[in-house]
XYZ file of C-alpha atoms in Angstrom:
187
model
C 5.942 44.118 -26.259
C 2.439 46.502 -27.365
C 0.709 42.888 -28.541
C 1.178 40.500 -25.108
C 0.103 43.854 -23.287
C -2.860 43.747 -24.975
C -2.904 40.144 -24.856
C -3.773 41.473 -20.905
C -6.265 43.986 -20.871
C -10.320 43.514 -20.991
C -12.755 43.092 -18.265
C -11.973 41.020 -14.874
C -14.438 39.138 -12.490
C -13.634 38.829 -8.919
C -15.571 35.720 -7.227
C -18.299 38.786 -6.191
C -18.928 39.877 -9.792
C -20.406 36.759 -10.241
C -23.814 35.174 -8.718
C -25.523 31.678 -10.275
C -28.922 31.689 -9.649
C -30.809 28.391 -8.956
C -32.989 27.291 -11.898
C -34.772 24.928 -13.547
C -32.509 23.131 -16.305
C -33.822 20.152 -19.386
C -30.004 19.007 -18.842
C -29.314 16.482 -15.442
C -26.376 16.900 -13.618
C -26.108 13.118 -14.869
C -25.293 14.294 -18.644
C -23.027 17.250 -17.612
C -19.095 16.315 -19.016
C -16.605 18.713 -16.792
C -13.551 16.446 -17.951
C -11.143 18.944 -19.272
C -6.995 17.762 -20.308
C -4.491 18.195 -17.797
C -2.107 17.402 -19.907
C -1.610 15.277 -23.657
C -1.661 12.082 -21.790
C -3.914 12.986 -18.640
C -7.378 13.549 -18.955
C -9.291 14.835 -15.554
C -12.733 14.445 -14.735
C -13.255 17.408 -13.155
C -11.028 20.575 -13.898
C -9.620 20.668 -10.775
C -5.870 20.978 -9.917
C -4.291 21.396 -6.049
C -1.991 23.630 -5.107
C 1.941 22.211 -5.220
C 1.864 24.250 -1.529
C 3.086 22.663 1.835
C -0.073 23.909 3.338
C -2.437 22.815 0.481
C -1.242 19.446 -0.991
C 0.051 16.687 0.570
C -1.046 12.831 0.729
C -4.772 13.076 1.804
C -5.914 16.135 -0.274
C -4.097 14.271 -3.648
C -6.180 10.784 -2.783
C -9.762 13.445 -1.932
C -9.269 15.720 -5.209
C -8.385 11.859 -7.575
C -11.677 10.761 -5.519
C -13.745 13.704 -7.109
C -11.983 13.450 -10.752
C -8.870 16.033 -9.982
C -5.246 15.740 -9.433
C -3.114 16.950 -6.924
C 0.235 17.906 -6.985
C 2.553 17.082 -3.853
C 4.239 19.743 -2.542
C 8.258 19.429 -2.936
C 9.114 21.382 0.327
C 10.343 17.535 2.068
C 13.165 15.075 1.930
C 12.423 12.968 -1.559
C 12.020 9.741 0.468
C 9.494 11.515 2.098
C 7.736 12.830 -1.133
C 8.019 9.394 -2.412
C 6.044 8.701 0.591
C 3.439 10.628 0.541
C 3.171 9.560 -3.950
C 2.943 6.185 -2.652
C -0.129 6.531 -0.203
C -1.651 8.759 -3.131
C -1.177 5.876 -5.707
C -2.122 2.731 -2.933
C -5.868 5.022 -3.055
C -6.113 5.985 -6.386
C -9.048 3.030 -6.741
C -11.130 1.073 -4.693
C -9.111 -1.966 -5.874
C -5.487 -1.486 -4.564
C -3.648 -4.017 -7.023
C -0.491 -4.700 -4.722
C -1.850 -4.707 -1.335
C -0.156 -4.706 1.800
C -0.227 -7.989 3.864
C 0.306 -9.564 6.635
C 2.004 -12.632 7.423
C -0.031 -15.701 9.370
C 2.298 -15.641 12.251
C 2.355 -12.136 13.221
C 0.774 -10.334 16.419
C -2.842 -8.554 16.617
C -0.293 -5.714 17.714
C 1.577 -5.679 14.308
C -1.817 -5.456 12.507
C -2.529 -2.386 14.621
C 0.720 -0.883 13.776
C 0.487 -1.602 9.548
C -3.183 -0.087 9.616
C -1.946 2.993 11.019
C 1.120 3.231 9.277
C -0.635 2.674 5.655
C -4.391 4.171 7.713
C -5.619 0.933 6.007
C -8.946 -0.706 7.918
C -8.262 -4.160 6.618
C -4.958 -6.573 5.586
C -5.204 -9.941 3.785
C -3.293 -12.817 5.994
C -1.255 -14.563 3.799
C 1.140 -17.879 4.392
C 4.715 -18.567 3.598
C 4.105 -18.639 0.334
C 2.046 -15.814 -0.598
C -1.452 -17.765 -1.077
C -3.908 -15.870 0.805
C -5.366 -17.472 4.290
C -8.011 -14.751 5.702
C -8.475 -10.967 6.255
C -7.737 -9.360 9.598
C -10.179 -5.897 9.434
C -9.888 -3.062 11.764
C -13.590 -4.651 13.326
C -11.381 -7.770 14.530
C -8.884 -5.865 16.541
C -11.392 -3.041 17.711
C -11.479 -4.697 21.388
C -8.722 -6.731 20.914
C -6.286 -5.827 24.349
C -3.719 -8.677 23.384
C -1.168 -7.372 21.425
C 0.636 -10.384 21.233
C -2.223 -12.615 20.260
C -1.592 -14.246 17.070
C -3.692 -12.725 13.895
C -4.529 -16.217 13.220
C -6.892 -16.365 15.669
C -8.432 -12.817 15.370
C -8.455 -12.863 11.079
C -12.054 -14.189 8.840
C -10.329 -17.314 7.522
C -13.561 -19.389 7.238
C -16.127 -18.539 4.056
C -14.362 -15.774 2.679
C -15.699 -14.269 -0.358
C -12.727 -13.419 -2.629
C -12.497 -12.235 -6.308
C -10.354 -13.131 -8.729
C -6.869 -11.341 -10.597
C -8.461 -9.288 -13.697
C -11.935 -8.889 -12.029
C -13.287 -5.306 -12.736
C -14.583 -2.636 -9.997
C -17.665 -3.132 -11.413
C -18.079 -6.723 -10.119
C -16.256 -6.730 -7.569
C -19.149 -3.823 -6.026
C -21.264 -5.926 -7.327
C -20.065 -9.150 -5.150
C -19.308 -6.496 -1.670
C -23.048 -5.193 -2.194
C -24.483 -8.672 -2.334
C -22.499 -10.137 0.590
C -23.096 -7.315 2.442
C -19.355 -7.218 3.222
C -16.929 -3.966 3.225
C -13.462 -5.623 1.746
C -13.181 -8.045 -0.476
C -9.541 -9.906 -1.024
């Protein structure tokens, strides 16, 4: 037992004991690597882990931490279905490319689109035909001032001159297309 106790002996520091003074450095911020292993199979770009507490981490916090290179552990003080839903939200937001997007049928209405956008906290939905082929995209800008919730989405969506990318495109290529065409979404 004495060897275990010795492991915890020594000097401890509190937040007030440490002061970081800004100064000139030869090292550029982009050259600093803060990555750290979370586990044998998970490498973090930033050593930040949010606590699995109901007052700390649900999907919004997990998404925010992940976007900074860390990891958020969703708490378990909810039903299994609710946990799965929180994780699903995080997985949908984990990168700039959504591999399995929520889609709308061409027969849907403006009200359907608004409800889905609200439920999934998204700003655009690809519109597909009965065969699952892309026929357009509807965004929050298309619906911002729409008061006729029964209006067919086919009348509101952008269907002409769609800028698209192919399956397997990498994030860099997608960013280039977005910037080049000055668009926000790329189906």
